[in-house]
Amino acid sequence: MIDDTVPHLNQCCGADPKASYGPISVISCTKCEEAITVETSPFFRNPERQREHQAWRATAAWNEKMKD
């Protein structure tokens, strides 16, 4: 069963990436130092919903980059 309520990051170099989520989220590979930065503008008033939005946007950007 796949849990779609939790963002899952694709691996890079066979390792799980390191992620820091916030208004400016940074996800990086722990082996090759490949990294992305995603800036998320405020969208939700509720801080928990905003944090979830930031995590999903950053995860989607990372996973899209790892497809290449």
PDB file of N, CA, C and O in Angstrom:
ATOM      1  N   MET A   1       0.833  -1.183   0.000  1.00  0.00           N
ATOM      2  CA  MET A   1       0.000   0.000   0.000  1.00  0.00           C
ATOM      3  C   MET A   1       0.878   1.247   0.000  1.00  0.00           C
ATOM      4  O   MET A   1       1.819   1.346   0.777  1.00  0.00           O
ATOM      5  N   ILE A   2       0.574   2.186  -0.853  1.00  0.00           N
ATOM      6  CA  ILE A   2       1.328   3.428  -0.949  1.00  0.00           C
ATOM      7  C   ILE A   2       0.605   4.511  -0.159  1.00  0.00           C
ATOM      8  O   ILE A   2      -0.597   4.700  -0.304  1.00  0.00           O
ATOM      9  N   ASP A   3       1.341   5.221   0.676  1.00  0.00           N
ATOM     10  CA  ASP A   3       0.768   6.303   1.469  1.00  0.00           C
ATOM     11  C   ASP A   3       1.008   7.613   0.734  1.00  0.00           C
ATOM     12  O   ASP A   3       2.128   8.121   0.723  1.00  0.00           O
ATOM     13  N   ASP A   4      -0.034   8.158   0.118  1.00  0.00           N
ATOM     14  CA  ASP A   4       0.097   9.391  -0.647  1.00  0.00           C
ATOM     15  C   ASP A   4       0.014  10.640   0.212  1.00  0.00           C
ATOM     16  O   ASP A   4       0.035  11.750  -0.311  1.00  0.00           O
ATOM     17  N   THR A   5      -0.103  10.489   1.515  1.00  0.00           N
ATOM     18  CA  THR A   5      -0.216  11.657   2.382  1.00  0.00           C
ATOM     19  C   THR A   5       1.140  12.142   2.888  1.00  0.00           C
ATOM     20  O   THR A   5       1.223  13.170   3.534  1.00  0.00           O
ATOM     21  N   VAL A   6       2.184  11.388   2.594  1.00  0.00           N
ATOM     22  CA  VAL A   6       3.533  11.755   3.027  1.00  0.00           C
ATOM     23  C   VAL A   6       4.416  11.866   1.793  1.00  0.00           C
ATOM     24  O   VAL A   6       4.489  10.936   0.996  1.00  0.00           O
ATOM     25  N   PRO A   7       5.095  13.013   1.610  1.00  0.00           N
ATOM     26  CA  PRO A   7       5.969  13.126   0.445  1.00  0.00           C
ATOM     27  C   PRO A   7       7.165  12.176   0.553  1.00  0.00           C
ATOM     28  O   PRO A   7       7.771  12.052   1.613  1.00  0.00           O
ATOM     29  N   HIS A   8       7.460  11.485  -0.534  1.00  0.00           N
ATOM     30  CA  HIS A   8       8.591  10.555  -0.576  1.00  0.00           C
ATOM     31  C   HIS A   8       9.612  11.058  -1.586  1.00  0.00           C
ATOM     32  O   HIS A   8       9.276  11.306  -2.737  1.00  0.00           O
ATOM     33  N   LEU A   9      10.860  11.217  -1.140  1.00  0.00           N
ATOM     34  CA  LEU A   9      11.938  11.695  -2.006  1.00  0.00           C
ATOM     35  C   LEU A   9      12.597  10.525  -2.724  1.00  0.00           C
ATOM     36  O   LEU A   9      12.894   9.501  -2.110  1.00  0.00           O
ATOM     37  N   ASN A  10      12.832  10.702  -4.014  1.00  0.00           N
ATOM     38  CA  ASN A  10      13.593   9.707  -4.769  1.00  0.00           C
ATOM     39  C   ASN A  10      15.047   9.755  -4.332  1.00  0.00           C
ATOM     40  O   ASN A  10      15.575  10.811  -4.005  1.00  0.00           O
ATOM     41  N   GLN A  11      15.696   8.592  -4.359  1.00  0.00           N
ATOM     42  CA  GLN A  11      17.106   8.521  -3.985  1.00  0.00           C
ATOM     43  C   GLN A  11      17.986   9.110  -5.079  1.00  0.00           C
ATOM     44  O   GLN A  11      17.600   9.184  -6.238  1.00  0.00           O
ATOM     45  N   CYS A  12      19.180   9.506  -4.680  1.00  0.00           N
ATOM     46  CA  CYS A  12      20.217   9.980  -5.599  1.00  0.00           C
ATOM     47  C   CYS A  12      21.481   9.223  -5.207  1.00  0.00           C
ATOM     48  O   CYS A  12      21.800   9.125  -4.014  1.00  0.00           O
ATOM     49  N   CYS A  13      22.173   8.656  -6.162  1.00  0.00           N
ATOM     50  CA  CYS A  13      23.405   7.910  -5.905  1.00  0.00           C
ATOM     51  C   CYS A  13      23.173   6.749  -4.937  1.00  0.00           C
ATOM     52  O   CYS A  13      24.063   6.375  -4.174  1.00  0.00           O
ATOM     53  N   GLY A  14      21.954   6.197  -4.932  1.00  0.00           N
ATOM     54  CA  GLY A  14      21.638   5.085  -4.060  1.00  0.00           C
ATOM     55  C   GLY A  14      21.442   5.465  -2.605  1.00  0.00           C
ATOM     56  O   GLY A  14      21.380   4.600  -1.740  1.00  0.00           O
ATOM     57  N   ALA A  15      21.354   6.748  -2.317  1.00  0.00           N
ATOM     58  CA  ALA A  15      21.198   7.203  -0.930  1.00  0.00           C
ATOM     59  C   ALA A  15      19.983   8.113  -0.803  1.00  0.00           C
ATOM     60  O   ALA A  15      19.576   8.767  -1.761  1.00  0.00           O
ATOM     61  N   ASP A  16      19.426   8.149   0.403  1.00  0.00           N
ATOM     62  CA  ASP A  16      18.327   9.066   0.672  1.00  0.00           C
ATOM     63  C   ASP A  16      18.872  10.488   0.769  1.00  0.00           C
ATOM     64  O   ASP A  16      19.914  10.714   1.400  1.00  0.00           O
ATOM     65  N   PRO A  17      18.186  11.447   0.150  1.00  0.00           N
ATOM     66  CA  PRO A  17      18.645  12.831   0.228  1.00  0.00           C
ATOM     67  C   PRO A  17      18.345  13.453   1.593  1.00  0.00           C
ATOM     68  O   PRO A  17      17.539  12.944   2.363  1.00  0.00           O
ATOM     69  N   LYS A  18      19.015  14.556   1.854  1.00  0.00           N
ATOM     70  CA  LYS A  18      18.811  15.331   3.075  1.00  0.00           C
ATOM     71  C   LYS A  18      17.888  16.484   2.721  1.00  0.00           C
ATOM     72  O   LYS A  18      18.095  17.158   1.701  1.00  0.00           O
ATOM     73  N   ALA A  19      16.859  16.733   3.528  1.00  0.00           N
ATOM     74  CA  ALA A  19      15.893  17.782   3.210  1.00  0.00           C
ATOM     75  C   ALA A  19      15.669  18.713   4.391  1.00  0.00           C
ATOM     76  O   ALA A  19      15.644  18.287   5.539  1.00  0.00           O
ATOM     77  N   SER A  20      15.526  19.988   4.055  1.00  0.00           N
ATOM     78  CA  SER A  20      15.167  21.008   5.030  1.00  0.00           C
ATOM     79  C   SER A  20      14.046  21.815   4.400  1.00  0.00           C
ATOM     80  O   SER A  20      14.249  22.459   3.357  1.00  0.00           O
ATOM     81  N   TYR A  21      12.855  21.777   5.012  1.00  0.00           N
ATOM     82  CA  TYR A  21      11.687  22.432   4.440  1.00  0.00           C
ATOM     83  C   TYR A  21      11.379  23.730   5.162  1.00  0.00           C
ATOM     84  O   TYR A  21      11.523  23.827   6.374  1.00  0.00           O
ATOM     85  N   GLY A  22      10.939  24.714   4.398  1.00  0.00           N
ATOM     86  CA  GLY A  22      10.548  26.010   4.940  1.00  0.00           C
ATOM     87  C   GLY A  22      10.209  26.929   3.787  1.00  0.00           C
ATOM     88  O   GLY A  22      10.031  26.465   2.659  1.00  0.00           O
ATOM     89  N   PRO A  23      10.128  28.244   4.031  1.00  0.00           N
ATOM     90  CA  PRO A  23       9.854  29.174   2.931  1.00  0.00           C
ATOM     91  C   PRO A  23      10.865  28.992   1.786  1.00  0.00           C
ATOM     92  O   PRO A  23      10.537  29.139   0.621  1.00  0.00           O
ATOM     93  N   ILE A  24      12.092  28.654   2.162  1.00  0.00           N
ATOM     94  CA  ILE A  24      13.108  28.266   1.177  1.00  0.00           C
ATOM     95  C   ILE A  24      13.549  26.860   1.562  1.00  0.00           C
ATOM     96  O   ILE A  24      14.215  26.661   2.581  1.00  0.00           O
ATOM     97  N   SER A  25      13.111  25.876   0.786  1.00  0.00           N
ATOM     98  CA  SER A  25      13.431  24.473   1.059  1.00  0.00           C
ATOM     99  C   SER A  25      14.684  24.074   0.297  1.00  0.00           C
ATOM    100  O   SER A  25      14.887  24.514  -0.835  1.00  0.00           O
ATOM    101  N   VAL A  26      15.508  23.257   0.921  1.00  0.00           N
ATOM    102  CA  VAL A  26      16.731  22.764   0.297  1.00  0.00           C
ATOM    103  C   VAL A  26      16.754  21.242   0.428  1.00  0.00           C
ATOM    104  O   VAL A  26      16.577  20.708   1.520  1.00  0.00           O
ATOM    105  N   ILE A  27      16.948  20.572  -0.704  1.00  0.00           N
ATOM    106  CA  ILE A  27      17.093  19.122  -0.711  1.00  0.00           C
ATOM    107  C   ILE A  27      18.410  18.814  -1.400  1.00  0.00           C
ATOM    108  O   ILE A  27      18.696  19.366  -2.473  1.00  0.00           O
ATOM    109  N   SER A  28      19.230  17.956  -0.789  1.00  0.00           N
ATOM    110  CA  SER A  28      20.538  17.659  -1.372  1.00  0.00           C
ATOM    111  C   SER A  28      20.891  16.188  -1.201  1.00  0.00           C
ATOM    112  O   SER A  28      20.463  15.526  -0.260  1.00  0.00           O
ATOM    113  N   CYS A  29      21.713  15.702  -2.126  1.00  0.00           N
ATOM    114  CA  CYS A  29      22.223  14.338  -2.071  1.00  0.00           C
ATOM    115  C   CYS A  29      23.337  14.290  -1.035  1.00  0.00           C
ATOM    116  O   CYS A  29      24.175  15.185  -0.966  1.00  0.00           O
ATOM    117  N   THR A  30      23.340  13.232  -0.245  1.00  0.00           N
ATOM    118  CA  THR A  30      24.367  13.099   0.790  1.00  0.00           C
ATOM    119  C   THR A  30      25.680  12.557   0.237  1.00  0.00           C
ATOM    120  O   THR A  30      26.687  12.564   0.939  1.00  0.00           O
ATOM    121  N   LYS A  31      25.664  12.119  -1.022  1.00  0.00           N
ATOM    122  CA  LYS A  31      26.885  11.568  -1.617  1.00  0.00           C
ATOM    123  C   LYS A  31      27.518  12.516  -2.643  1.00  0.00           C
ATOM    124  O   LYS A  31      28.705  12.809  -2.564  1.00  0.00           O
ATOM    125  N   CYS A  32      26.736  12.962  -3.632  1.00  0.00           N
ATOM    126  CA  CYS A  32      27.327  13.770  -4.709  1.00  0.00           C
ATOM    127  C   CYS A  32      27.080  15.273  -4.540  1.00  0.00           C
ATOM    128  O   CYS A  32      27.553  16.066  -5.331  1.00  0.00           O
ATOM    129  N   GLU A  33      26.347  15.656  -3.529  1.00  0.00           N
ATOM    130  CA  GLU A  33      26.052  17.056  -3.221  1.00  0.00           C
ATOM    131  C   GLU A  33      25.180  17.751  -4.267  1.00  0.00           C
ATOM    132  O   GLU A  33      25.093  18.967  -4.295  1.00  0.00           O
ATOM    133  N   GLU A  34      24.512  16.983  -5.143  1.00  0.00           N
ATOM    134  CA  GLU A  34      23.491  17.546  -6.029  1.00  0.00           C
ATOM    135  C   GLU A  34      22.436  18.181  -5.127  1.00  0.00           C
ATOM    136  O   GLU A  34      22.094  17.627  -4.085  1.00  0.00           O
ATOM    137  N   ALA A  35      21.947  19.364  -5.489  1.00  0.00           N
ATOM    138  CA  ALA A  35      20.994  20.041  -4.614  1.00  0.00           C
ATOM    139  C   ALA A  35      20.017  20.887  -5.412  1.00  0.00           C
ATOM    140  O   ALA A  35      20.301  21.299  -6.536  1.00  0.00           O
ATOM    141  N   ILE A  36      18.869  21.118  -4.782  1.00  0.00           N
ATOM    142  CA  ILE A  36      17.905  22.063  -5.334  1.00  0.00           C
ATOM    143  C   ILE A  36      17.431  22.958  -4.196  1.00  0.00           C
ATOM    144  O   ILE A  36      17.454  22.575  -3.028  1.00  0.00           O
ATOM    145  N   THR A  37      17.009  24.150  -4.565  1.00  0.00           N
ATOM    146  CA  THR A  37      16.413  25.096  -3.643  1.00  0.00           C
ATOM    147  C   THR A  37      15.071  25.498  -4.224  1.00  0.00           C
ATOM    148  O   THR A  37      14.992  25.838  -5.399  1.00  0.00           O
ATOM    149  N   VAL A  38      14.023  25.428  -3.403  1.00  0.00           N
ATOM    150  CA  VAL A  38      12.678  25.770  -3.858  1.00  0.00           C
ATOM    151  C   VAL A  38      12.113  26.835  -2.917  1.00  0.00           C
ATOM    152  O   VAL A  38      12.024  26.616  -1.709  1.00  0.00           O
ATOM    153  N   GLU A  39      11.773  27.979  -3.487  1.00  0.00           N
ATOM    154  CA  GLU A  39      11.153  29.046  -2.705  1.00  0.00           C
ATOM    155  C   GLU A  39       9.644  28.930  -2.850  1.00  0.00           C
ATOM    156  O   GLU A  39       9.123  28.840  -3.959  1.00  0.00           O
ATOM    157  N   THR A  40       8.936  28.927  -1.723  1.00  0.00           N
ATOM    158  CA  THR A  40       7.485  28.815  -1.729  1.00  0.00           C
ATOM    159  C   THR A  40       6.885  30.049  -1.075  1.00  0.00           C
ATOM    160  O   THR A  40       7.146  30.331   0.094  1.00  0.00           O
ATOM    161  N   SER A  41       6.094  30.771  -1.851  1.00  0.00           N
ATOM    162  CA  SER A  41       5.406  31.959  -1.326  1.00  0.00           C
ATOM    163  C   SER A  41       4.301  31.536  -0.377  1.00  0.00           C
ATOM    164  O   SER A  41       3.726  30.452  -0.518  1.00  0.00           O
ATOM    165  N   PRO A  42       3.963  32.392   0.584  1.00  0.00           N
ATOM    166  CA  PRO A  42       2.851  32.074   1.483  1.00  0.00           C
ATOM    167  C   PRO A  42       1.569  31.850   0.690  1.00  0.00           C
ATOM    168  O   PRO A  42       1.257  32.612  -0.227  1.00  0.00           O
ATOM    169  N   PHE A  43       0.853  30.777   1.022  1.00  0.00           N
ATOM    170  CA  PHE A  43      -0.380  30.445   0.329  1.00  0.00           C
ATOM    171  C   PHE A  43      -1.496  30.151   1.323  1.00  0.00           C
ATOM    172  O   PHE A  43      -2.611  30.596   1.165  1.00  0.00           O
ATOM    173  N   PHE A  44      -1.158  29.399   2.382  1.00  0.00           N
ATOM    174  CA  PHE A  44      -2.133  29.035   3.402  1.00  0.00           C
ATOM    175  C   PHE A  44      -1.928  29.881   4.654  1.00  0.00           C
ATOM    176  O   PHE A  44      -0.794  30.174   5.025  1.00  0.00           O
ATOM    177  N   ARG A  45      -2.999  30.253   5.308  1.00  0.00           N
ATOM    178  CA  ARG A  45      -2.888  30.991   6.576  1.00  0.00           C
ATOM    179  C   ARG A  45      -2.476  30.071   7.712  1.00  0.00           C
ATOM    180  O   ARG A  45      -1.749  30.479   8.612  1.00  0.00           O
ATOM    181  N   ASN A  46      -2.956  28.848   7.674  1.00  0.00           N
ATOM    182  CA  ASN A  46      -2.636  27.868   8.703  1.00  0.00           C
ATOM    183  C   ASN A  46      -1.178  27.444   8.541  1.00  0.00           C
ATOM    184  O   ASN A  46      -0.788  26.938   7.490  1.00  0.00           O
ATOM    185  N   PRO A  47      -0.336  27.630   9.580  1.00  0.00           N
ATOM    186  CA  PRO A  47       1.090  27.301   9.458  1.00  0.00           C
ATOM    187  C   PRO A  47       1.365  25.835   9.123  1.00  0.00           C
ATOM    188  O   PRO A  47       2.305  25.534   8.400  1.00  0.00           O
ATOM    189  N   GLU A  48       0.547  24.929   9.668  1.00  0.00           N
ATOM    190  CA  GLU A  48       0.752  23.510   9.378  1.00  0.00           C
ATOM    191  C   GLU A  48       0.465  23.199   7.915  1.00  0.00           C
ATOM    192  O   GLU A  48       1.196  22.423   7.287  1.00  0.00           O
ATOM    193  N   ARG A  49      -0.590  23.789   7.371  1.00  0.00           N
ATOM    194  CA  ARG A  49      -0.926  23.581   5.953  1.00  0.00           C
ATOM    195  C   ARG A  49       0.152  24.194   5.062  1.00  0.00           C
ATOM    196  O   ARG A  49       0.516  23.631   4.032  1.00  0.00           O
ATOM    197  N   GLN A  50       0.672  25.353   5.461  1.00  0.00           N
ATOM    198  CA  GLN A  50       1.731  26.005   4.685  1.00  0.00           C
ATOM    199  C   GLN A  50       2.979  25.139   4.677  1.00  0.00           C
ATOM    200  O   GLN A  50       3.613  24.955   3.641  1.00  0.00           O
ATOM    201  N   ARG A  51       3.343  24.582   5.812  1.00  0.00           N
ATOM    202  CA  ARG A  51       4.533  23.717   5.914  1.00  0.00           C
ATOM    203  C   ARG A  51       4.362  22.481   5.021  1.00  0.00           C
ATOM    204  O   ARG A  51       5.288  22.073   4.335  1.00  0.00           O
ATOM    205  N   GLU A  52       3.173  21.890   5.026  1.00  0.00           N
ATOM    206  CA  GLU A  52       2.897  20.739   4.173  1.00  0.00           C
ATOM    207  C   GLU A  52       3.018  21.125   2.695  1.00  0.00           C
ATOM    208  O   GLU A  52       3.589  20.387   1.891  1.00  0.00           O
ATOM    209  N   HIS A  53       2.516  22.306   2.366  1.00  0.00           N
ATOM    210  CA  HIS A  53       2.606  22.816   0.993  1.00  0.00           C
ATOM    211  C   HIS A  53       4.070  22.982   0.574  1.00  0.00           C
ATOM    212  O   HIS A  53       4.462  22.601  -0.535  1.00  0.00           O
ATOM    213  N   GLN A  54       4.886  23.513   1.466  1.00  0.00           N
ATOM    214  CA  GLN A  54       6.318  23.695   1.183  1.00  0.00           C
ATOM    215  C   GLN A  54       6.994  22.353   0.954  1.00  0.00           C
ATOM    216  O   GLN A  54       7.790  22.198   0.018  1.00  0.00           O
ATOM    217  N   ALA A  55       6.677  21.378   1.791  1.00  0.00           N
ATOM    218  CA  ALA A  55       7.292  20.052   1.659  1.00  0.00           C
ATOM    219  C   ALA A  55       6.888  19.390   0.345  1.00  0.00           C
ATOM    220  O   ALA A  55       7.735  18.824  -0.358  1.00  0.00           O
ATOM    221  N   TRP A  56       5.619  19.463  -0.013  1.00  0.00           N
ATOM    222  CA  TRP A  56       5.166  18.842  -1.260  1.00  0.00           C
ATOM    223  C   TRP A  56       5.776  19.516  -2.481  1.00  0.00           C
ATOM    224  O   TRP A  56       6.173  18.854  -3.436  1.00  0.00           O
ATOM    225  N   ARG A  57       5.856  20.860  -2.488  1.00  0.00           N
ATOM    226  CA  ARG A  57       6.453  21.563  -3.639  1.00  0.00           C
ATOM    227  C   ARG A  57       7.916  21.182  -3.810  1.00  0.00           C
ATOM    228  O   ARG A  57       8.382  20.916  -4.909  1.00  0.00           O
ATOM    229  N   ALA A  58       8.654  21.152  -2.706  1.00  0.00           N
ATOM    230  CA  ALA A  58      10.081  20.816  -2.770  1.00  0.00           C
ATOM    231  C   ALA A  58      10.270  19.361  -3.192  1.00  0.00           C
ATOM    232  O   ALA A  58      11.135  19.055  -4.025  1.00  0.00           O
ATOM    233  N   THR A  59       9.471  18.463  -2.643  1.00  0.00           N
ATOM    234  CA  THR A  59       9.575  17.048  -2.993  1.00  0.00           C
ATOM    235  C   THR A  59       9.275  16.835  -4.468  1.00  0.00           C
ATOM    236  O   THR A  59       9.987  16.089  -5.152  1.00  0.00           O
ATOM    237  N   ALA A  60       8.238  17.479  -4.963  1.00  0.00           N
ATOM    238  CA  ALA A  60       7.883  17.347  -6.384  1.00  0.00           C
ATOM    239  C   ALA A  60       9.019  17.843  -7.275  1.00  0.00           C
ATOM    240  O   ALA A  60       9.353  17.214  -8.284  1.00  0.00           O
ATOM    241  N   ALA A  61       9.643  18.959  -6.897  1.00  0.00           N
ATOM    242  CA  ALA A  61      10.757  19.504  -7.694  1.00  0.00           C
ATOM    243  C   ALA A  61      11.953  18.544  -7.676  1.00  0.00           C
ATOM    244  O   ALA A  61      12.581  18.306  -8.708  1.00  0.00           O
ATOM    245  N   TRP A  62      12.277  17.994  -6.506  1.00  0.00           N
ATOM    246  CA  TRP A  62      13.395  17.048  -6.394  1.00  0.00           C
ATOM    247  C   TRP A  62      13.134  15.802  -7.232  1.00  0.00           C
ATOM    248  O   TRP A  62      13.977  15.362  -8.004  1.00  0.00           O
ATOM    249  N   ASN A  63      11.946  15.213  -7.073  1.00  0.00           N
ATOM    250  CA  ASN A  63      11.632  13.987  -7.795  1.00  0.00           C
ATOM    251  C   ASN A  63      11.627  14.208  -9.299  1.00  0.00           C
ATOM    252  O   ASN A  63      12.061  13.342 -10.053  1.00  0.00           O
ATOM    253  N   GLU A  64      11.181  15.367  -9.746  1.00  0.00           N
ATOM    254  CA  GLU A  64      11.202  15.687 -11.174  1.00  0.00           C
ATOM    255  C   GLU A  64      12.653  15.793 -11.666  1.00  0.00           C
ATOM    256  O   GLU A  64      13.000  15.297 -12.734  1.00  0.00           O
ATOM    257  N   LYS A  65      13.501  16.410 -10.869  1.00  0.00           N
ATOM    258  CA  LYS A  65      14.918  16.548 -11.232  1.00  0.00           C
ATOM    259  C   LYS A  65      15.606  15.185 -11.295  1.00  0.00           C
ATOM    260  O   LYS A  65      16.457  14.944 -12.149  1.00  0.00           O
ATOM    261  N   MET A  66      15.225  14.269 -10.415  1.00  0.00           N
ATOM    262  CA  MET A  66      15.858  12.949 -10.377  1.00  0.00           C
ATOM    263  C   MET A  66      15.417  12.063 -11.548  1.00  0.00           C
ATOM    264  O   MET A  66      16.031  11.038 -11.807  1.00  0.00           O
ATOM    265  N   LYS A  67      14.376  12.453 -12.259  1.00  0.00           N
ATOM    266  CA  LYS A  67      13.947  11.713 -13.447  1.00  0.00           C
ATOM    267  C   LYS A  67      14.945  11.866 -14.583  1.00  0.00           C
ATOM    268  O   LYS A  67      15.092  10.982 -15.398  1.00  0.00           O
ATOM    269  N   ASP A  68      15.598  13.024 -14.648  1.00  0.00           N
ATOM    270  CA  ASP A  68      16.523  13.334 -15.760  1.00  0.00           C
ATOM    271  C   ASP A  68      17.758  12.487 -15.744  1.00  0.00           C
ATOM    272  O   ASP A  68      18.238  11.944 -14.885  1.00  0.00           O
TER     273      ASP A  68
END
